[in-house]
Short mmCIF file of C-alpha atoms in Angstrom, two decimals:
data_model
loop_
_atom_site.label_atom_id
_atom_site.label_comp_id
_atom_site.label_asym_id
_atom_site.label_seq_id
_atom_site.Cartn_x
_atom_site.Cartn_y
_atom_site.Cartn_z
CA UNK A 861 0.40 13.54 3.41
CA UNK A 862 -1.07 10.27 4.51
CA UNK A 863 0.99 8.70 7.27
CA UNK A 864 -1.06 5.49 7.49
CA UNK A 865 -2.18 3.89 4.25
CA UNK A 866 -4.59 1.10 3.52
CA UNK A 867 -4.36 0.70 -0.21
CA UNK A 868 -7.24 -1.73 -0.66
CA UNK A 869 -10.61 0.00 -0.24
CA UNK A 870 -12.35 -3.37 -0.34
CA UNK A 871 -11.57 -7.07 -0.11
CA UNK A 872 -13.81 -10.04 -0.82
CA UNK A 873 -13.00 -13.42 0.78
CA UNK A 874 -14.84 -16.69 0.87
CA UNK A 875 -16.13 -17.92 4.23
CA UNK A 876 -13.64 -20.25 5.91
CA UNK A 877 -10.64 -18.85 4.04
CA UNK A 878 -7.95 -16.50 5.31
CA UNK A 879 -8.49 -12.74 5.12
CA UNK A 880 -5.34 -10.62 4.93
CA UNK A 881 -5.65 -6.87 5.39
CA UNK A 882 -2.62 -4.72 4.77
CA UNK A 883 -1.43 -1.39 6.14
CA UNK A 884 1.66 0.74 5.46
CA UNK A 885 2.97 3.68 7.43
CA UNK A 886 5.54 6.37 6.78
CA UNK A 887 6.23 7.89 10.20
CA UNK A 888 9.09 6.04 11.88
CA UNK A 889 8.10 7.59 15.21
CA UNK A 890 5.01 5.39 15.43
CA UNK A 891 5.57 2.75 18.08
CA UNK A 892 2.16 1.20 18.62
CA UNK A 893 -0.30 -0.09 16.06
CA UNK A 894 -3.94 -1.06 16.37
CA UNK A 895 -6.69 -2.59 14.28
CA UNK A 896 -10.31 -1.57 14.70
CA UNK A 897 -13.43 -3.07 13.22
CA UNK A 898 -16.41 -0.89 12.37
CA UNK A 899 -19.98 -1.67 11.43
CA UNK A 900 -22.14 1.03 9.80
CA UNK A 901 -23.65 3.53 12.25
CA UNK A 902 -21.53 2.20 15.14
CA UNK A 903 -18.28 3.29 16.75
CA UNK A 904 -15.06 1.39 15.98
CA UNK A 905 -14.39 -1.65 18.13
CA UNK A 906 -10.84 -2.44 19.18
CA UNK A 907 -9.64 -5.73 17.71
CA UNK A 908 -5.94 -6.27 18.29
CA UNK A 909 -2.75 -4.28 18.70
CA UNK A 910 1.00 -4.66 18.50
CA UNK A 911 3.93 -2.81 19.96
CA UNK A 912 6.91 -1.93 17.79
CA UNK A 913 9.12 -4.18 19.91
CA UNK A 914 7.22 -7.23 18.66
CA UNK A 915 6.70 -8.67 15.20
CA UNK A 916 3.61 -10.76 15.89
CA UNK A 917 0.61 -10.75 18.16
CA UNK A 918 -2.15 -13.33 18.17
CA UNK A 919 -5.64 -13.36 19.66
CA UNK A 920 -7.88 -16.23 18.66
CA UNK A 921 -8.63 -16.02 14.95
CA UNK A 922 -6.80 -12.69 14.63
CA UNK A 923 -3.06 -12.26 14.14
CA UNK A 924 -1.23 -9.03 13.47
CA UNK A 925 2.24 -9.05 11.90
CA UNK A 926 4.60 -6.09 11.97
CA UNK A 927 7.56 -5.60 9.65
CA UNK A 928 9.31 -2.50 10.95
CA UNK A 929 11.97 -2.36 8.26
CA UNK A 930 9.26 -2.29 5.58
CA UNK A 931 6.95 -0.10 7.69
CA UNK A 932 4.20 -2.59 7.01
CA UNK A 933 1.68 -4.44 9.10
CA UNK A 934 -1.01 -6.94 8.25
CA UNK A 935 -4.04 -8.43 9.95
CA UNK A 936 -4.82 -12.09 9.32
CA UNK A 937 -8.24 -13.53 10.08
CA UNK A 938 -8.46 -17.32 10.02
CA UNK A 939 -10.98 -18.73 9.35
CA UNK A 940 -13.09 -15.87 8.02
CA UNK A 941 -16.70 -15.81 9.17
CA UNK A 942 -19.76 -13.89 7.90
CA UNK A 943 -19.73 -11.69 11.04
CA UNK A 944 -16.28 -10.46 10.04
CA UNK A 945 -17.83 -8.43 7.23
CA UNK A 946 -17.11 -4.83 8.26
CA UNK A 947 -14.74 -1.95 7.63
CA UNK A 948 -11.31 -2.47 9.19
CA UNK A 949 -9.16 0.47 10.18
CA UNK A 950 -5.45 0.38 10.81
CA UNK A 951 -4.23 3.00 13.31
CA UNK A 952 -0.89 4.10 14.69
CA UNK A 953 0.37 6.27 17.52
CA UNK A 954 3.60 7.64 18.93
CA UNK A 955 2.28 6.99 22.39
CA UNK A 956 1.95 9.52 25.18
CA UNK A 957 -1.25 11.53 25.03
CA UNK A 958 -1.33 11.69 21.24
CA UNK A 959 -4.37 10.67 19.26
CA UNK A 960 -4.40 7.86 16.74
CA UNK A 961 -3.60 8.31 13.07
CA UNK A 962 -5.95 6.17 11.01
CA UNK A 963 -5.85 4.70 7.55
CA UNK A 964 -8.87 5.15 5.30
CA UNK A 965 -10.15 1.66 5.98
CA UNK A 966 -10.70 -1.58 4.08
CA UNK A 967 -14.20 -2.94 3.60
CA UNK A 968 -14.00 -6.69 4.12
CA UNK A 969 -16.80 -8.76 2.60
CA UNK A 970 -17.06 -12.41 3.55
CA UNK A 971 -18.91 -14.39 0.93
CA UNK A 972 -20.79 -17.57 1.83
CA UNK B 478 -16.10 -3.07 30.30
CA UNK B 479 -15.24 0.41 29.14
CA UNK B 480 -18.31 2.46 28.41
CA UNK B 481 -18.18 5.58 26.27
CA UNK B 482 -21.52 7.21 25.61
CA UNK B 483 -22.47 10.05 23.32
CA UNK B 484 -25.48 12.24 23.92
CA UNK B 485 -27.17 11.73 20.55
CA UNK B 486 -26.99 9.09 17.83
CA UNK B 487 -28.51 11.36 15.18
CA UNK B 488 -28.69 15.15 15.06
CA UNK B 489 -29.99 17.57 12.43
CA UNK B 490 -29.05 21.24 12.68
CA UNK B 491 -29.26 24.32 10.51
CA UNK B 492 -26.36 26.32 9.12
CA UNK B 493 -25.17 28.89 11.64
CA UNK B 494 -26.51 27.09 14.70
CA UNK B 495 -24.28 26.40 17.71
CA UNK B 496 -24.00 22.67 18.25
CA UNK B 497 -22.89 20.76 21.34
CA UNK B 498 -21.85 17.12 21.19
CA UNK B 499 -21.39 15.48 24.56
CA UNK B 500 -19.28 12.47 25.47
CA UNK B 501 -19.06 10.67 28.80
CA UNK B 502 -16.77 7.81 29.81
CA UNK B 503 -17.04 5.74 32.97
CA UNK B 504 -13.52 4.32 33.27
CA UNK B 505 -11.76 7.26 34.87
CA UNK B 506 -9.62 7.66 31.75
CA UNK B 507 -7.31 10.65 31.63
CA UNK B 508 -7.29 11.12 27.86
CA UNK B 509 -10.28 11.86 25.66
CA UNK B 510 -10.54 12.45 21.92
CA UNK B 511 -12.90 13.69 19.24
CA UNK B 512 -12.70 12.36 15.68
CA UNK B 513 -14.83 12.72 12.61
CA UNK B 514 -15.30 10.01 10.03
CA UNK B 515 -16.06 10.75 6.40
CA UNK B 516 -16.36 8.30 3.49
CA UNK B 517 -13.01 7.69 1.86
CA UNK B 518 -11.14 9.72 4.49
CA UNK B 519 -11.07 7.41 7.50
CA UNK B 520 -11.09 8.92 10.99
CA UNK B 521 -9.46 12.29 11.53
CA UNK B 522 -8.55 13.76 14.90
CA UNK B 523 -10.25 17.07 15.75
CA UNK B 524 -9.21 17.76 19.34
CA UNK B 525 -8.01 15.83 22.35
CA UNK B 526 -7.60 16.38 26.05
CA UNK B 527 -5.10 14.74 28.38
CA UNK B 528 -6.55 16.17 31.58
CA UNK B 529 -9.35 18.29 32.99
CA UNK B 530 -9.37 21.80 31.48
CA UNK B 531 -6.54 20.80 29.11
CA UNK B 532 -7.01 20.62 25.36
CA UNK B 533 -4.85 20.11 22.31
CA UNK B 534 -5.60 20.63 18.64
CA UNK B 535 -5.65 17.60 16.44
CA UNK B 536 -5.29 17.48 12.68
CA UNK B 537 -8.49 19.34 11.72
CA UNK B 538 -9.51 21.73 14.57
CA UNK B 539 -10.83 24.57 12.39
CA UNK B 540 -14.45 25.38 13.11
CA UNK B 541 -14.49 23.42 16.37
CA UNK B 542 -13.79 24.00 20.02
CA UNK B 543 -13.89 21.69 23.06
CA UNK B 544 -14.55 21.80 26.75
CA UNK B 545 -13.44 19.48 29.53
CA UNK B 546 -14.66 20.67 32.89
CA UNK B 547 -14.88 17.21 34.45
CA UNK B 548 -12.68 14.18 33.94
CA UNK B 549 -15.47 11.98 32.61
CA UNK B 550 -16.98 14.47 30.17
CA UNK B 551 -15.60 15.93 26.94
CA UNK B 552 -17.71 18.24 24.79
CA UNK B 553 -17.24 19.17 21.16
CA UNK B 554 -18.66 22.54 20.12
CA UNK B 555 -19.43 23.74 16.64
CA UNK B 556 -19.62 27.50 17.10
CA UNK B 557 -21.48 28.12 13.83
CA UNK B 558 -22.37 24.92 12.03
CA UNK B 559 -21.70 24.68 8.32
CA UNK B 560 -22.74 22.09 5.75
CA UNK B 561 -19.18 20.78 5.44
CA UNK B 562 -19.40 19.72 9.08
CA UNK B 563 -21.98 17.10 8.20
CA UNK B 564 -20.24 13.95 9.37
CA UNK B 565 -20.07 11.08 11.83
CA UNK B 566 -18.49 12.29 15.07
CA UNK B 567 -16.76 9.77 17.30
CA UNK B 568 -15.57 10.24 20.85
CA UNK B 569 -12.90 8.02 22.40
CA UNK B 570 -11.14 7.67 25.73
CA UNK B 571 -7.94 6.09 26.91
CA UNK B 572 -6.03 5.53 30.08
CA UNK B 573 -2.80 7.51 30.23
CA UNK B 574 -0.97 4.20 30.82
CA UNK B 575 -2.25 2.40 27.75
CA UNK B 576 -2.44 3.03 24.02
CA UNK B 577 -5.79 1.46 23.24
CA UNK B 578 -8.61 3.92 22.70
CA UNK B 579 -12.24 2.97 23.27
CA UNK B 580 -14.90 4.56 21.14
CA UNK B 581 -18.46 5.64 21.69
CA UNK B 582 -21.25 4.73 19.23
CA UNK B 583 -20.92 7.97 17.27
CA UNK B 584 -23.21 10.90 16.46
CA UNK B 585 -24.36 11.30 12.89
CA UNK B 586 -24.66 15.08 12.44
CA UNK B 587 -26.41 16.57 9.44
CA UNK B 588 -26.17 20.33 8.87
CA UNK B 589 -28.78 21.69 6.48
#
């Protein structure tokens, strides 16, 4: 059973527009959520995170929204830039020493 | 800056060989993790360690073992490599007091 789901394998957005990446989770014990960006042949790079006690966290062009009742989070990138083209992974954890549970990723393509 | 390094970027081994993947972090992090990434499956947790000489199984530990003799070093061992272990292997570390994990560049392992 997949506890973290990213239902869009790919997303194409025009440069300068908003990119919205979605993620759903099923485990109500998750209390911390993260977004990672990954280029081919490189390790994931941490992008932004949010605790379950918040519903929004912003860092520059990146904003993450959390809707706990819907078990849904989204990453907004505004404005989208060519360098944003990458695979984005949503991840969740219960905290403590546990590892992260990842979604399968969304390949974001920014078109000029 | 957190630095996580992995001993090899690319590795080719034969079926039945014993394989060692090494990971070193320089931030004095307590927790270390091994994941594998496969197309369409995202990142899956193999093993993790929350302290020296401590280890815990992740979601897919079969066919793997780990060793953590020093705080900064976490090794993943494939006792007898098989073709279905061809994958990208990613090491990560994290402070016990935080939830964000930092990843190394990955090792692309091919088992022939």
